[in-house]
Coordinates of C-alpha atoms and ligand atoms in Angstrom, one line a residue:
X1 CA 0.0 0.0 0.0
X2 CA 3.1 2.5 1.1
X3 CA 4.6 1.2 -2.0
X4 CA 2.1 2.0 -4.0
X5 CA 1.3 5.7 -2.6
X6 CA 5.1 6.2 -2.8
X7 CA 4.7 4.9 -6.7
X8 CA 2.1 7.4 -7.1
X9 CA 4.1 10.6 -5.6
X10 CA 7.3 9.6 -7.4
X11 CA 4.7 9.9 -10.6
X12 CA 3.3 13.2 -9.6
X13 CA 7.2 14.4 -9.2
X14 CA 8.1 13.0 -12.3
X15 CA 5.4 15.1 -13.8
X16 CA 5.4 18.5 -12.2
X17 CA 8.9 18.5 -12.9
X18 CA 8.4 17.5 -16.7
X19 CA 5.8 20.5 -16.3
X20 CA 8.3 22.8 -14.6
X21 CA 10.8 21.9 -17.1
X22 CA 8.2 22.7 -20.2
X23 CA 7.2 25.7 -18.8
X24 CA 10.8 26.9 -18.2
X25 CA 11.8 25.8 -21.6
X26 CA 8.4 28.4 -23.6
X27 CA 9.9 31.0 -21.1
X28 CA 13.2 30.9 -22.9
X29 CA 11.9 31.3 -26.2
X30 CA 11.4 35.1 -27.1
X31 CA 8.2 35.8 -29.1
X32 CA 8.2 37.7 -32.0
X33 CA 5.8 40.7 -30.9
X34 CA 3.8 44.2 -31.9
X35 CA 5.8 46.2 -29.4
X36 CA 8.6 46.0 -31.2
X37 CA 9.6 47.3 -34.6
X38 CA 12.4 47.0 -37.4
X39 CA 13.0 47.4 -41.3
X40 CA 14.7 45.4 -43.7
X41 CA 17.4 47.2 -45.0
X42 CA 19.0 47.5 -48.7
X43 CA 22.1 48.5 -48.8
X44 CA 25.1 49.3 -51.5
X45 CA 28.4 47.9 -50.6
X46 CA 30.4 50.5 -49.1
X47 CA 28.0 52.4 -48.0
X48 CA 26.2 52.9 -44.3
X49 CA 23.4 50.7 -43.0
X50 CA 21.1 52.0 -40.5
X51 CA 19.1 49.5 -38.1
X52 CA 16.2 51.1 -35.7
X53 CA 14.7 49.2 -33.3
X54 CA 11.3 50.6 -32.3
X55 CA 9.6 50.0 -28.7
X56 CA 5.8 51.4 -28.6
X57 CA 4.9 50.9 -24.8
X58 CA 8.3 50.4 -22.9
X59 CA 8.3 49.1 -19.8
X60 CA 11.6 50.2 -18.7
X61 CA 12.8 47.1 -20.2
X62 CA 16.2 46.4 -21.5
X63 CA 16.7 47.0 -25.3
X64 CA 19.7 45.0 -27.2
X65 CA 20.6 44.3 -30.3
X66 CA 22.2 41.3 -32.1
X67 CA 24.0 40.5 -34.7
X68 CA 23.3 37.2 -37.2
X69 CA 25.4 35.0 -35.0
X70 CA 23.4 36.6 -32.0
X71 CA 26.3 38.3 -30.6
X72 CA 25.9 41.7 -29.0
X73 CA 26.4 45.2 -30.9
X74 CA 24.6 47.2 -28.4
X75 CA 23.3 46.7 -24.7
X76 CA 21.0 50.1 -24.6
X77 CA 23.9 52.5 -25.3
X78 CA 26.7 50.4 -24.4
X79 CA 28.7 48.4 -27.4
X80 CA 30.3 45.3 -26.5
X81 CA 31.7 44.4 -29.7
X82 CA 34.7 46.0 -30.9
X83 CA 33.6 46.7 -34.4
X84 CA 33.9 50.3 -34.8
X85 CA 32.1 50.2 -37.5
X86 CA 28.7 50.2 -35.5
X87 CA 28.0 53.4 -34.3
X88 CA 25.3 54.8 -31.8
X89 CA 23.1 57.6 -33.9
X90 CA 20.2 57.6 -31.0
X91 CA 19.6 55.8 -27.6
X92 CA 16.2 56.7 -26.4
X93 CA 13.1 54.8 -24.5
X94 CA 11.6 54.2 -27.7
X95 CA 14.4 53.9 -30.0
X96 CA 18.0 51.8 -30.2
X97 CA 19.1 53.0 -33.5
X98 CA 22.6 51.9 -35.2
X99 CA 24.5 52.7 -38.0
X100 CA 27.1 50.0 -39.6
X101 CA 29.3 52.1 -42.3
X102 CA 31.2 50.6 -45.1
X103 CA 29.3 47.5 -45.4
X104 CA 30.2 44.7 -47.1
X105 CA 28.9 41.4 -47.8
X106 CA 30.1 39.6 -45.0
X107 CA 27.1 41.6 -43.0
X108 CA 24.5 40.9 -45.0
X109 CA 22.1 38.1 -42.7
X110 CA 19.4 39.0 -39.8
X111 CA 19.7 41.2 -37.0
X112 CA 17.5 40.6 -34.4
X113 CA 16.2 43.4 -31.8
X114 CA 15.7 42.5 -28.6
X115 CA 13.6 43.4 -25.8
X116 CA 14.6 41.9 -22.3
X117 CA 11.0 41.2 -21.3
X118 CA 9.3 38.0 -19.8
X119 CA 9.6 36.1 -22.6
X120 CA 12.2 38.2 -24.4
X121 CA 10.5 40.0 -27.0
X122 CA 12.1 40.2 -30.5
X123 CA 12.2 41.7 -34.0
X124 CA 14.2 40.8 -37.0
X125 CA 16.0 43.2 -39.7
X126 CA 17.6 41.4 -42.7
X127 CA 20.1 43.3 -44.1
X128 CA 20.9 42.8 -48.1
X129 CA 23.8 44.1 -49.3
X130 CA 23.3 45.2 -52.8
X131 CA 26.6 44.9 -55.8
X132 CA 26.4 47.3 -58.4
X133 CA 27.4 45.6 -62.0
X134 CA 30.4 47.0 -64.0
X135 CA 29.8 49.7 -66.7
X136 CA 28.0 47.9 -69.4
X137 CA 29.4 46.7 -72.5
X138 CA 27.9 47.3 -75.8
X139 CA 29.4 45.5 -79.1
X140 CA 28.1 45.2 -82.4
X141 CA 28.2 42.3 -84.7
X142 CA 29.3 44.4 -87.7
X143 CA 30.6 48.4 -87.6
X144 CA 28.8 48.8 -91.0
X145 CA 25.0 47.6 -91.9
X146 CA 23.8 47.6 -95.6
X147 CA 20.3 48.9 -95.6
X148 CA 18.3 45.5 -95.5
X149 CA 20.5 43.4 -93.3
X150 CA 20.0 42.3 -90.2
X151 CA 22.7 43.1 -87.8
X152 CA 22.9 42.0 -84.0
X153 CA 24.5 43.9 -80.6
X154 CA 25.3 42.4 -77.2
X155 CA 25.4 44.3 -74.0
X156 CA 27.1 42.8 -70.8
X157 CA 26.6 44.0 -67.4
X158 CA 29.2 42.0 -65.0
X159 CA 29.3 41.0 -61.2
X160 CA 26.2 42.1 -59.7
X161 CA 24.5 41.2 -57.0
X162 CA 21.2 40.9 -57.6
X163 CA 21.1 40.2 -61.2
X164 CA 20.7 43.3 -63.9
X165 CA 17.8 43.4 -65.8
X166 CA 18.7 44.9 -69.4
X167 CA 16.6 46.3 -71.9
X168 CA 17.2 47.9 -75.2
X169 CA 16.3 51.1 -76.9
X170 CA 17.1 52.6 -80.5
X171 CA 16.4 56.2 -80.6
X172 CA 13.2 56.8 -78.7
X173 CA 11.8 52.9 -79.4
X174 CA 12.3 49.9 -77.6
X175 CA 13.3 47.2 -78.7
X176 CA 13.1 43.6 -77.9
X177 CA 16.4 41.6 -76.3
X178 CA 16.9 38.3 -75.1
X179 CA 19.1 37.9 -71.5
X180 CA 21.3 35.1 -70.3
X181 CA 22.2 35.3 -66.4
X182 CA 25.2 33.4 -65.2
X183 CA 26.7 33.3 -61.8
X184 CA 30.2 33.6 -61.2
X185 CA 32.4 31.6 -58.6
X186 CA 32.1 34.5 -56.0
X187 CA 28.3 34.4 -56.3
X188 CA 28.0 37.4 -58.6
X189 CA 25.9 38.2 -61.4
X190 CA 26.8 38.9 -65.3
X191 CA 23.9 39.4 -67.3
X192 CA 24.5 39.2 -71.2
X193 CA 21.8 40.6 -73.7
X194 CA 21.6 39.9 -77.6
X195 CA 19.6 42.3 -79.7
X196 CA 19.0 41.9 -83.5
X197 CA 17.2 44.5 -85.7
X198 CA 17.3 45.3 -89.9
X199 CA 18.4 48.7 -90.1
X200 CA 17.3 51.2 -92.5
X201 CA 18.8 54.1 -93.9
X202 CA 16.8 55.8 -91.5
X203 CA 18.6 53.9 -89.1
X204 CA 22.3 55.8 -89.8
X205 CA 23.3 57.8 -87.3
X206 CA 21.0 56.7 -85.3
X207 CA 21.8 55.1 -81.5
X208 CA 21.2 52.1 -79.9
X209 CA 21.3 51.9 -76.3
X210 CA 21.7 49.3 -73.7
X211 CA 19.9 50.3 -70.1
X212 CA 20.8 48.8 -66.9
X213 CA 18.3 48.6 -64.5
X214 CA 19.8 47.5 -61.0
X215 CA 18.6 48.6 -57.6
X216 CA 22.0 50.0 -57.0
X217 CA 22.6 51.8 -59.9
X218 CA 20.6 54.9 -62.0
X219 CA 20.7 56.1 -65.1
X220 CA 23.2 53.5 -66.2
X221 CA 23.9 52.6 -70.0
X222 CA 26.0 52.6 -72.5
X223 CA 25.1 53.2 -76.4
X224 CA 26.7 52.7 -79.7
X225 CA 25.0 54.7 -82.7
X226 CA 24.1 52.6 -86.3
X227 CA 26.1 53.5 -89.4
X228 CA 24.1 52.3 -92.5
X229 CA 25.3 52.0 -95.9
X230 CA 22.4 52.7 -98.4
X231 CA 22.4 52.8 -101.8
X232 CA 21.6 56.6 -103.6
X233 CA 18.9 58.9 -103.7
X234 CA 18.0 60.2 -107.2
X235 CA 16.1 63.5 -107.9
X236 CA 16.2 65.4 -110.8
X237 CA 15.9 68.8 -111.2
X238 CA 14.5 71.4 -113.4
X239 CA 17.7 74.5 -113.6
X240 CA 15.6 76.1 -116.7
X241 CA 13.2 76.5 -118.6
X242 CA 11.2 78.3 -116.4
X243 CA 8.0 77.5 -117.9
X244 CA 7.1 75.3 -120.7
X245 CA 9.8 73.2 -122.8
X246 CA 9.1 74.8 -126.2
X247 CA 11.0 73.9 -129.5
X248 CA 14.0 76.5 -129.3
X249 CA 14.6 76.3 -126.0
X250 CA 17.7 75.3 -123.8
X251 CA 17.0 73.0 -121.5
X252 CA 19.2 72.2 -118.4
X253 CA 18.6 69.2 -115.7
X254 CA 20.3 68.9 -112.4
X255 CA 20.3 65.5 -111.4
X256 CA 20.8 65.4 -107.0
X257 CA 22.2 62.4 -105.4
X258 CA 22.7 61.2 -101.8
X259 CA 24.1 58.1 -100.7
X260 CA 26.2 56.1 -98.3
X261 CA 29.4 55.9 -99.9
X262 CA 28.4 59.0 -102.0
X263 CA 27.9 57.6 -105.5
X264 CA 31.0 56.9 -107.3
X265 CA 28.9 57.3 -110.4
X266 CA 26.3 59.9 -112.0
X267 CA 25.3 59.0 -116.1
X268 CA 22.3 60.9 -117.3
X269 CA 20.6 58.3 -120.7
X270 CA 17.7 58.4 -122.5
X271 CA 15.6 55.7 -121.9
X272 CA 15.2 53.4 -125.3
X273 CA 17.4 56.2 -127.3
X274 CA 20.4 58.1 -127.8
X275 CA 21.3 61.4 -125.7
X276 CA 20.5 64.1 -128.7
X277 CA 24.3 64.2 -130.0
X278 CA 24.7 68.4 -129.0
X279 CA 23.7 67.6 -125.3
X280 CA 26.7 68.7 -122.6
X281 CA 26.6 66.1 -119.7
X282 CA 28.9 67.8 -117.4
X283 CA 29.1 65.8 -114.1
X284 CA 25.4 65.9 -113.2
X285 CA 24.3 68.1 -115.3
X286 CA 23.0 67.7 -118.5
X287 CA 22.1 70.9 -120.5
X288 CA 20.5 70.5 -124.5
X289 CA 20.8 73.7 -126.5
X290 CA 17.7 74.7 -129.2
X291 CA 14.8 71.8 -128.0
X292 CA 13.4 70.5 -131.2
X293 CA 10.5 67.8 -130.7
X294 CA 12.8 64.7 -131.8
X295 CA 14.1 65.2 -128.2
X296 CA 10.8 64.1 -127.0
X297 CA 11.5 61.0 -124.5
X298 CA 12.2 59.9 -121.1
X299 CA 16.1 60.6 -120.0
X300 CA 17.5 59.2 -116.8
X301 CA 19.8 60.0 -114.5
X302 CA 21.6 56.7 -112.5
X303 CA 23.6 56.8 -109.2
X304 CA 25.3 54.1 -108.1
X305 CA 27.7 53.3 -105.3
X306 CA 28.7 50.1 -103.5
X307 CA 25.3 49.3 -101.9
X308 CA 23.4 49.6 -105.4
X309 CA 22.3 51.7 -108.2
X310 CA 18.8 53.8 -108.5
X311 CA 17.4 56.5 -110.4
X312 CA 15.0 59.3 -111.6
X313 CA 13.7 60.0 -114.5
X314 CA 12.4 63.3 -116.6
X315 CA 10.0 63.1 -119.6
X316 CA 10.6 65.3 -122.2
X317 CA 7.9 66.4 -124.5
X318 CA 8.5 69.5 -126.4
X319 CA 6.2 72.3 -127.2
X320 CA 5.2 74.5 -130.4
X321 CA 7.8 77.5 -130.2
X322 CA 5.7 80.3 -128.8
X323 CA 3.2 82.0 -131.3
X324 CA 3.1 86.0 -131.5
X325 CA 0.5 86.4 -129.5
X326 CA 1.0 87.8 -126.2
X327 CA -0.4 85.4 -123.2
X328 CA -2.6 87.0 -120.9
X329 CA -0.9 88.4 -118.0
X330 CA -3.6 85.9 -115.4
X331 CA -1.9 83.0 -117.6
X332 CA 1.4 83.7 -117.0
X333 CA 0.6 83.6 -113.5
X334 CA -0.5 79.9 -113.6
X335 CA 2.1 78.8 -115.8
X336 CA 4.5 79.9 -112.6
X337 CA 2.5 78.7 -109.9
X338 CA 2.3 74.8 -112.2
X339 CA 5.8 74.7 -113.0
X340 CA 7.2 75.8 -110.0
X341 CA 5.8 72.6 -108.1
X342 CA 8.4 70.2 -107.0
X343 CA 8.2 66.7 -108.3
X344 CA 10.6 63.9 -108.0
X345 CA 9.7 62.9 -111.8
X346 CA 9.3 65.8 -113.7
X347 CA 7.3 66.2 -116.8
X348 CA 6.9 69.0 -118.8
X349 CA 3.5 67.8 -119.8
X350 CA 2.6 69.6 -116.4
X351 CA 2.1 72.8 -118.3
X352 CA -0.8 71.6 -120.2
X353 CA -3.1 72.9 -117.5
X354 CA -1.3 76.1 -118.2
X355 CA -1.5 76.3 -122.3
X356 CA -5.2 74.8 -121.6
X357 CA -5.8 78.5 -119.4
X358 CA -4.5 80.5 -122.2
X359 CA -5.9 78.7 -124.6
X360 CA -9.3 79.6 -122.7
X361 CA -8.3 83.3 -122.9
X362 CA -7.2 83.3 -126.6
X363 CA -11.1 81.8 -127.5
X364 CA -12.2 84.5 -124.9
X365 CA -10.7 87.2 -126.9
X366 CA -11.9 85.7 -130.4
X367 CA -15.5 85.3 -128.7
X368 CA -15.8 89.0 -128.0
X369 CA -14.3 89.8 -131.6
X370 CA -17.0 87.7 -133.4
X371 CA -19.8 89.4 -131.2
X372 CA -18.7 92.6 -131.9
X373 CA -18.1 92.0 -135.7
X374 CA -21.6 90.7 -135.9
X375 CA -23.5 93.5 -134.0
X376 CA -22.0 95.4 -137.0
X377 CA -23.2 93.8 -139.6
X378 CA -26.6 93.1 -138.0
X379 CA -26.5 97.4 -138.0
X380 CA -25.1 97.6 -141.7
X381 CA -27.9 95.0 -143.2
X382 CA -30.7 96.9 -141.2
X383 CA -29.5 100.2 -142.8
X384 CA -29.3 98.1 -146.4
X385 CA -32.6 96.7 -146.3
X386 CA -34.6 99.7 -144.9
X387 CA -33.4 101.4 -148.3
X388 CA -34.6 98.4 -149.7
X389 CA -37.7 98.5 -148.6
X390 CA -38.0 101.9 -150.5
X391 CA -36.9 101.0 -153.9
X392 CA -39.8 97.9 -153.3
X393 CA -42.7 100.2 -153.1
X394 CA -41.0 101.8 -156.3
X395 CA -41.5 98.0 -158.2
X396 CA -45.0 97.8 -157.1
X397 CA -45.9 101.0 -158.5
X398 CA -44.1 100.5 -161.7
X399 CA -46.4 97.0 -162.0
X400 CA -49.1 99.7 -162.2
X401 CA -47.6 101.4 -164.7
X402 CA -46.7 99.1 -167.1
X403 CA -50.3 97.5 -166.7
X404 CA -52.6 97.8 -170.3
X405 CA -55.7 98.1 -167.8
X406 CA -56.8 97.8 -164.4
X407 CA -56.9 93.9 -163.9
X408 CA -53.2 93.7 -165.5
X409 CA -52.5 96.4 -163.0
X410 CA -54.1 93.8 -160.3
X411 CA -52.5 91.2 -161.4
X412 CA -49.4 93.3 -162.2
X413 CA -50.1 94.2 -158.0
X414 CA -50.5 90.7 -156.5
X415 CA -47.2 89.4 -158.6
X416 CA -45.6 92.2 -156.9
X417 CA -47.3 90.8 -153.8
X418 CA -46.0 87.4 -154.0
X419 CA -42.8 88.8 -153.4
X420 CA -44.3 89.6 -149.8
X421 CA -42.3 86.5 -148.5
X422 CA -39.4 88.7 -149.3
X423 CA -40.6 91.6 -147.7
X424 CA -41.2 89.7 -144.6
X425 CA -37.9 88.3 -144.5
X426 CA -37.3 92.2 -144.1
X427 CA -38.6 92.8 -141.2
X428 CA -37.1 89.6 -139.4
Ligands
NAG1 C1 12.1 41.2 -44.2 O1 12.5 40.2 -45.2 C2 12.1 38.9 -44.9 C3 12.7 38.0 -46.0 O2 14.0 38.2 -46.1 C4 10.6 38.8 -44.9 O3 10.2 37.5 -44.6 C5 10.0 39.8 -43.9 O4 8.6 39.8 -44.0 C6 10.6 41.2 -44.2 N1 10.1 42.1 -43.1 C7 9.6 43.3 -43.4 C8 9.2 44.1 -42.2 O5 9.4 43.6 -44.5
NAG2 C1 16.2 60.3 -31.2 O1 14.9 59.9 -31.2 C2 14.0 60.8 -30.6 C3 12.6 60.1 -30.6 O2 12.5 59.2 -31.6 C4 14.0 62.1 -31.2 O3 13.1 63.0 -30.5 C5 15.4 62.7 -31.2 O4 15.4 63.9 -31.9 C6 16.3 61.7 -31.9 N1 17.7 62.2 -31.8 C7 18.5 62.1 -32.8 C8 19.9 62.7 -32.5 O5 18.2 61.7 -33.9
NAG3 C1 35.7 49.3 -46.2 O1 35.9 47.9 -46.0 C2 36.9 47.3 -46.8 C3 36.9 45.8 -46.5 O2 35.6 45.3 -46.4 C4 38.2 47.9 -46.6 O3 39.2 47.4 -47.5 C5 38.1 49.4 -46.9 O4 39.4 50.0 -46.6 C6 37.0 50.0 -46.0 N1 36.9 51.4 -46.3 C7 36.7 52.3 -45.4 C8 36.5 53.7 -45.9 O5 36.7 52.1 -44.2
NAG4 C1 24.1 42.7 -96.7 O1 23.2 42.6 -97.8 C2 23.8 42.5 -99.0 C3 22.7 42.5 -100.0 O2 21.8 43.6 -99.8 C4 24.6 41.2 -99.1 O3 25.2 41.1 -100.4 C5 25.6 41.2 -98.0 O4 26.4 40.0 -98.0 C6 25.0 41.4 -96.7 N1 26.0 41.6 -95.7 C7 26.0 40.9 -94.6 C8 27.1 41.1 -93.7 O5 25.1 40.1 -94.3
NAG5 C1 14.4 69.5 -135.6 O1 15.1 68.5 -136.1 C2 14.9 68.1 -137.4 C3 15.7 66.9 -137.7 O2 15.9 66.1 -136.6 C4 15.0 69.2 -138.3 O3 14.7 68.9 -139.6 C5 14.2 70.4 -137.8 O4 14.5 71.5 -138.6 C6 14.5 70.7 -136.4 N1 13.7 71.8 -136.0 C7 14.1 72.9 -135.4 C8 13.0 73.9 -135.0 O5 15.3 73.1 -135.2
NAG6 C1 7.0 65.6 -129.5 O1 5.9 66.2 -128.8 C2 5.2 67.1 -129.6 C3 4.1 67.7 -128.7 O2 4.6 68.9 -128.3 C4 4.5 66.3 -130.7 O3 3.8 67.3 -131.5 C5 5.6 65.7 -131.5 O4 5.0 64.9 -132.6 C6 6.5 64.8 -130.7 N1 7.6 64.3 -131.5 C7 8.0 63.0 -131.4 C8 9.1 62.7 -132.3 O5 7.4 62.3 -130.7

């Protein structure tokens, strides 16, 4: 029976202390709690880290604050470890702040806040220690792009920590790269991009940049500007006549090129013909003397250089020499404002609209002159026929005259009559 009561107090021991024990044990573990407050930091290597511990109620309690392997920077105000590095910015009741200069990687981990409370009360502050990348590295597959081809750049941003994000612009558009991230040995980042694009001549002179975004970093880039070959832009252009290409005429063409190489070559043809044998092709200018309407035809100027060849062309139709009569001054005004146009191809056809206004004014004039001419004669035939009119009466009476008798006379009359028609016609 003893035995058996003892049995059961040895039990009841065993368990209070397993209790005791439990209960000690949750009383050493510090709870993570409202009261107290920290931030995560980011920091660039080399630069200083500041850690603040917050208390919102404090109890009087003791404030520490510990490093990753939970050593002690700072009892309140007091710092037990040597590193100088750690310095006190503010010891209050509601604040333990620190600042930790020239950091480097080696720091990076949690720091914990604590508050010496029943449990211990605690808060944790990661620090990350941000690696800016190098300068970045642009290179291009080729120097010089032929309009058309497709070229390709690469941009390199080394040893970062985290990894760069690159992206790609040319000129104000962006444009799409693909990345490749590989870690070095030392746990860095190098972040290679690849960008292809066919350039244009557009394109020449124009730059492409590489942007690195990194959290340690702003602004940072580097750029490399396109330099396109393309092959020559033709224009032709009018030096003189002025207005119409009339037979007689001189006749002089400019032909304008622009190219990348400048074109090594500038021939002016005409297109299923000969060049009229008296033309003077003098570098790109061709100038015929006296335009006679054999010239008629299409001539052609052609640029090349080493990209390709292109050209322009100019038809040639040749107009009646001028007639002697004077163009209306509002023509003249037309024929400038037409031929004055700029056109890439340039035909001399576009002063039809011109010879079609004077030839409006020429039928203008001729209209009035045939009016006028008329009115005259419509006055000159009244004046005729009203004398005729007179001498008519005389007829009638001499039909009376001539008459043996009176029905000759009457008969004599109504001949003389039948000519009424005519005397109707009269008075039209
Ligand atoms: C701090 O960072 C850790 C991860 O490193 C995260 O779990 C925690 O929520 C962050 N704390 C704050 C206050 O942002
Ligand atoms: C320290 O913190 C207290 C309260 O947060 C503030 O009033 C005081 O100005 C701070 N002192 C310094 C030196 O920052
Ligand atoms: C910063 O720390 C590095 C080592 O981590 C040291 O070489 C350098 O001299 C320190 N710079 C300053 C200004 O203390
Ligand atoms: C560029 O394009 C031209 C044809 O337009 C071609 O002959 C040349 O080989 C190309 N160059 C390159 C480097 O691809
Ligand atoms: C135009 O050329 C032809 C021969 O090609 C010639 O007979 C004619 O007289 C020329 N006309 C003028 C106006 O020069
Ligand atoms: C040239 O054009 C004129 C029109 O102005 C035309 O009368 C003439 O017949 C044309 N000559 C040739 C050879 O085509």
């Amino acid at each position: 029976m003893a035995n058996a009561a003892s049995g059961a107090l040895a039990s009841l021991l065993l368990l209070s202390t397993i209790a005791a024990a439990v209960l000690q044990g949750a009383a050493q573990y510090p709870v993570q709690s409202q009261n107290l407050v920290t931030d995560n930091i980011s920091v660039v290597e080399g630069e200083t880290a500041t850690i603040s511990c917050r208390v919102k109620n404090n109890d009087d309690s003791v404030i520490q604050l510990l490093n990753p392997n939970r050593q002690t920077i700072y009892f309140r105000d007091v710092r037990p470890l040597k590193d100088s590095r750690f310095q006190l910015v503010n010891f209050s009741d509601n604040e333990l702040r620190v600042a930790l200069s020239n950091v480097s990687l080696s720091d990076e981990g949690r720091y914990v806040c604590q508050l010496y409370t029943d449990p211990p009360q605690e808060a944790y502050a990661d620090i990350t220690v941000l690696i800016p990348p190098g300068n970045p590295i642009i290179e291009s597959r080729e120097e010089i792009v032929s309009e058309g081809n497709e070229t390709e750049m690469t941009c390199t941003a080394i040893g970062s920590k985290p990894a760069a994000t690159i992206r790609w612009m040319k000129g104000d558009r962006e444009l799409q790269g693909k990345s490749k991230v590989d870690i070095t040995y030392d746990r860095m980042y190098t972040v290679t991009s690849w960008v292809r694009l066919t350039v244009t001549k557009e394109d020449d002179g124009i730059p492409v940049v590489c942007i690195v975004d990194h959290p340690a970093v702003k602004d940072f880039q580097a750029q490399k500007y396109l330099e396109v070959q393309y092959k020559p832009e033709v224009k032709i252009v009018v030096e003189f006549p002025q207005g119409l290409t009339r037979e007689g005429e001189n006749l002089e063409l400019t032909c304008k090129t622009k190219g990348k190489p400048e074109p090594q070559q500038v021939n002016w043809v005409k297109v299923d013909d000969d060049v009229p044998s008296h033309a003077v092709i003098t570098g790109s200018d061709l100038y015929i003397e006296n335009l006679n309407k054999s010239y008629n035809g299409t001539y052609r100027c052609v640029a090349s250089n080493s990209v390709g060849e292109s050209y322009d062309d100019y038809i040639l139709y040749v107009y009646d020499a001028p007639t002697t009569t004077p163009i209306p001054t509002t023509a003249t005004t037309t024929m400038y404002t037409t031929t004055s146009l700029p056109g890439i191809t340039q035909d001399s056809r576009a002063g039809a609209g011109a010879q079609r206004a004077v030839d409006h004014a020429v039928i203008g004039g001729v209209v009035a002159v045939v009016v006028f001419a008329m009115l005259c004669l419509l006055i000159i035939l009244g004046r005729y026929f009203a004398r005729h009119k007179g001498t008519y009466f005389t007829h009638e009476a001499k039909g009376a005259d001539d008459a043996a008798d009176a029905d000759t006379a009457i008969i004599n009359a109504e001949g003389g009559h039948n000519n009424s028609d005519e005397k109707k016609e009269y008075y039209i």
